[in-house]
Tab-separated table of C-alpha atoms and ligand atoms in Angstrom:
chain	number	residue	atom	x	y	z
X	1	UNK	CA	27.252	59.325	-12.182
X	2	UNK	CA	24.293	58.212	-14.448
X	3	UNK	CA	21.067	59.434	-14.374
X	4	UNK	CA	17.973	58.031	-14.427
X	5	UNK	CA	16.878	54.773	-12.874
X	6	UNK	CA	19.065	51.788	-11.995
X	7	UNK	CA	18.046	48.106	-10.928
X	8	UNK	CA	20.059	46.496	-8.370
X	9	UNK	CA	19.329	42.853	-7.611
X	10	UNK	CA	19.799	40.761	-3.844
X	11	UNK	CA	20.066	37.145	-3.470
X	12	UNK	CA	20.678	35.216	0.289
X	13	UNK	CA	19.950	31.440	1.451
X	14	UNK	CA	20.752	30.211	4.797
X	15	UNK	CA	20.172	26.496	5.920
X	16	UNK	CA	17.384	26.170	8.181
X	17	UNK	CA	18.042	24.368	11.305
X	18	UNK	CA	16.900	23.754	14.943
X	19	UNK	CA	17.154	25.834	17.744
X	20	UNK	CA	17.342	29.195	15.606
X	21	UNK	CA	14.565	31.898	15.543
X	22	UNK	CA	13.313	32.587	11.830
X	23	UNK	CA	13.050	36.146	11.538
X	24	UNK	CA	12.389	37.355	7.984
X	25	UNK	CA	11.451	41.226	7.454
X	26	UNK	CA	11.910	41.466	11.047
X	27	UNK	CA	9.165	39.361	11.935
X	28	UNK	CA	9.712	36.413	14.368
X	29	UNK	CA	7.757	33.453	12.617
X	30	UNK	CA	6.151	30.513	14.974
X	31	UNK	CA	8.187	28.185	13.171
X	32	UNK	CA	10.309	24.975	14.662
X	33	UNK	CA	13.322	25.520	12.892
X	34	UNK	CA	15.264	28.737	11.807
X	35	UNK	CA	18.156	30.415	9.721
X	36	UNK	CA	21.451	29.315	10.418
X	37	UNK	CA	23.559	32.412	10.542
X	38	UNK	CA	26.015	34.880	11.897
X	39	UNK	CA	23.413	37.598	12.286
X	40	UNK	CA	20.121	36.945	12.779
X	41	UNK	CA	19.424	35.250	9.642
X	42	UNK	CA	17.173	37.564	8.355
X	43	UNK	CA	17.428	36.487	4.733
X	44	UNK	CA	14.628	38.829	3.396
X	45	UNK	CA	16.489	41.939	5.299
X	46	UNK	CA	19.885	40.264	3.557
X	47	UNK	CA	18.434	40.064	0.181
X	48	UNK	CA	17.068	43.542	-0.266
X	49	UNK	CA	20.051	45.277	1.527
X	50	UNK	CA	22.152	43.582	-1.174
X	51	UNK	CA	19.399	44.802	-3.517
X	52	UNK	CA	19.483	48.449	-2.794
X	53	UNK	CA	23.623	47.994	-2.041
X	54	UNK	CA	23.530	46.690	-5.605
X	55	UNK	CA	21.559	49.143	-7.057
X	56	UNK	CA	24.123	52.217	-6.075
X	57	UNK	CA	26.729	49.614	-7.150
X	58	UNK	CA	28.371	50.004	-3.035
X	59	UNK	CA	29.280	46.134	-3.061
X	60	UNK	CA	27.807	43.513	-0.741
X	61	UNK	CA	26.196	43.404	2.716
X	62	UNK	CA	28.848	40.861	4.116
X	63	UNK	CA	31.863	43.418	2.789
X	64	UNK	CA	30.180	45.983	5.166
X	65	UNK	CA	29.075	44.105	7.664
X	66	UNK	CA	31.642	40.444	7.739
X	67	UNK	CA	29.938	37.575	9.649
X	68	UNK	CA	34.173	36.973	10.589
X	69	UNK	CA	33.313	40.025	13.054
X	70	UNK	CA	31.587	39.690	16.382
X	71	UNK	CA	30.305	42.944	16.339
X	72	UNK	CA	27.432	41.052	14.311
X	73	UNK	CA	27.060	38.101	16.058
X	74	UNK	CA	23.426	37.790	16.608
X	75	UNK	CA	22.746	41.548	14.785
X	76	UNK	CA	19.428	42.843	14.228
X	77	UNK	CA	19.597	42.272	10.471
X	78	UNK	CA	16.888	45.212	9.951
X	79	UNK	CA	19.176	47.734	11.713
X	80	UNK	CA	21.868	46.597	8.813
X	81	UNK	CA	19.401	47.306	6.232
X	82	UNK	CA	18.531	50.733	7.118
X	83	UNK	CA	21.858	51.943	7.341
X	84	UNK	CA	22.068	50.221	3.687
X	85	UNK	CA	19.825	52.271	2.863
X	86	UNK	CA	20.851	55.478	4.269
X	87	UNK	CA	24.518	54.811	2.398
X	88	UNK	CA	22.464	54.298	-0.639
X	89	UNK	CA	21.123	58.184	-0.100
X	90	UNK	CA	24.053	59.263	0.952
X	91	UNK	CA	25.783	58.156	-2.346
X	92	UNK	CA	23.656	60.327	-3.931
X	93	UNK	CA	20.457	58.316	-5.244
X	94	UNK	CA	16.474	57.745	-4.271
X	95	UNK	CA	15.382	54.396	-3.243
X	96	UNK	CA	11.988	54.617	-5.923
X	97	UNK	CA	10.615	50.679	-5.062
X	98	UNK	CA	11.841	47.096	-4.434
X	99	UNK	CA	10.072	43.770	-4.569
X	100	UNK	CA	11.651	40.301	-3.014
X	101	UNK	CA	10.046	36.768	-3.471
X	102	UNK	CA	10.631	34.239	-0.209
X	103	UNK	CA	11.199	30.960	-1.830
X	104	UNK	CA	10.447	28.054	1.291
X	105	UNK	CA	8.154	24.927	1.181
X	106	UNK	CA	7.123	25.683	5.148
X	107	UNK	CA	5.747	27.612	7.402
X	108	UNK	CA	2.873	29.114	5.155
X	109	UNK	CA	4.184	33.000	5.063
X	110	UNK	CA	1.123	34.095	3.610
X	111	UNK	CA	-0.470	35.632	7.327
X	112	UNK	CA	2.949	37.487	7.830
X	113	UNK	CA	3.480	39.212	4.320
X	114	UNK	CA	1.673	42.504	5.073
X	115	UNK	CA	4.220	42.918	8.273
X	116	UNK	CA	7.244	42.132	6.356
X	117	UNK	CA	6.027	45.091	4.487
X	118	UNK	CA	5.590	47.182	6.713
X	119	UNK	CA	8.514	46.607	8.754
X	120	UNK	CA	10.830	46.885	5.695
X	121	UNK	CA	8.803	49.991	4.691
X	122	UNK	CA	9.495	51.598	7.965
X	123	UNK	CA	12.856	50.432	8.255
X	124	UNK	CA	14.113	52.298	4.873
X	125	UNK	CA	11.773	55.093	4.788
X	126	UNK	CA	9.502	53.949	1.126
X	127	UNK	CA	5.475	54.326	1.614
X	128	UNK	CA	4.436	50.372	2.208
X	129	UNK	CA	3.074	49.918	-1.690
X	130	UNK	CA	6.705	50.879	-2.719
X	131	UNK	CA	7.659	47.264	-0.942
X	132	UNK	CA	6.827	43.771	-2.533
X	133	UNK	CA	7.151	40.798	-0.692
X	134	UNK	CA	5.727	37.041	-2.032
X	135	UNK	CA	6.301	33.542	-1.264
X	136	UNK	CA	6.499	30.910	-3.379
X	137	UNK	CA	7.201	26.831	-2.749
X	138	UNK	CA	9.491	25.169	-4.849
X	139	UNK	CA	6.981	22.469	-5.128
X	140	UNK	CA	9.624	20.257	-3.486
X	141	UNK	CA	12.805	20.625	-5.278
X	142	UNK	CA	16.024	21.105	-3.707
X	143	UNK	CA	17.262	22.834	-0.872
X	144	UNK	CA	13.960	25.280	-0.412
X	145	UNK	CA	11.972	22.466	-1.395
X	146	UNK	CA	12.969	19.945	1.126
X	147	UNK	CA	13.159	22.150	4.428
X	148	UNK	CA	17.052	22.542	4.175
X	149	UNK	CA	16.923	25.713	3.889
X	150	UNK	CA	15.293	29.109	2.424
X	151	UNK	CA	16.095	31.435	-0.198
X	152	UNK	CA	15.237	35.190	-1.115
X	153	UNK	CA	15.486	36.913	-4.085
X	154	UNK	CA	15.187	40.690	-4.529
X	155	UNK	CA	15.584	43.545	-6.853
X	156	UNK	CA	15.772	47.530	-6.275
X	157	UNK	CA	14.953	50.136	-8.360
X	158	UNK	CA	17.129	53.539	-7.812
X	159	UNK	CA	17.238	57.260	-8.971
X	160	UNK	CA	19.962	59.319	-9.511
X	161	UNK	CA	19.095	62.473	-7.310
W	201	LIG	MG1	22.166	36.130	4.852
């Protein structure tokens, strides 16, 4: 295995649609539309576990956990990420930080950054200023821009322990 760091990078979009909960970072946002999904549509847990998956070079999220099985119907996308994580450390490496940019016109995300955070903090085990989450519009363009749907992008940065 190599040693020193390695970058892994996440990307997830799900339409957004009525009569869905939006749940990003594990928090449930007051919202009147949410992410269309097997799972719970947690595109900011999706992104980074494909981040950190990335990173160790383990494959995907949806190789480990298929939406084709109903095991995950509905799953609690932040449980998914922390066991992620924990086959990231079991493959031998140290999660050192990761940072992940929301990319949706509305709701404003700004008020429920610092849980996201924390919640994704918790959830892998990194001290909260190890975590980056921001939100940007895409000043109206396409699919995040018109309210079809949101996107996440991520990246992880590993260590060979
Ligand atoms: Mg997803």
């Amino acid at each position: 295995m190599t040693t020193g760091p390695r970058i892994g990078h996440g990307f997830d979009a799900h339409r957004l649609v009525e009569g869905r909960a939006l749940i990003l970072g594990g928090v449930r946002l007051p919202f009147e539309r949410g992410a269309l999904g097997h799972s719970d549509g947690d595109a900011l847990a999706h992104a980074i576990a494909d981040a950190l998956l990335g990173a160790a070079a383990l494959g995907d999220l949806g190789s480990r956990f298929p939406d084709s099985d109903p095991r995950w119907k509905d799953a609690d996308s932040m449980g998914l990420l922390a066991e992620c994580a924990a086959a990231v450390r079991e493959a031998g490496f140290a999660i050192v930080n990761l940072d992940a940019t929301i990319v949706v016109e509305r709701p404003r995300l700004a008020p429920f950054i610092e849980q996201m955070r924390e919640n994704v903090a918790e959830r892998i085990g990194l001290a909260r200023d190890c975590v980056g989450v921001k939100a940007k519009s895409s000043e109206g363009m396409g699919y995040t821009g018109d309210g079809t749907g949101i996107a996440v992008h991520a990246v992880a940065l590993v260590t060979a322990r």
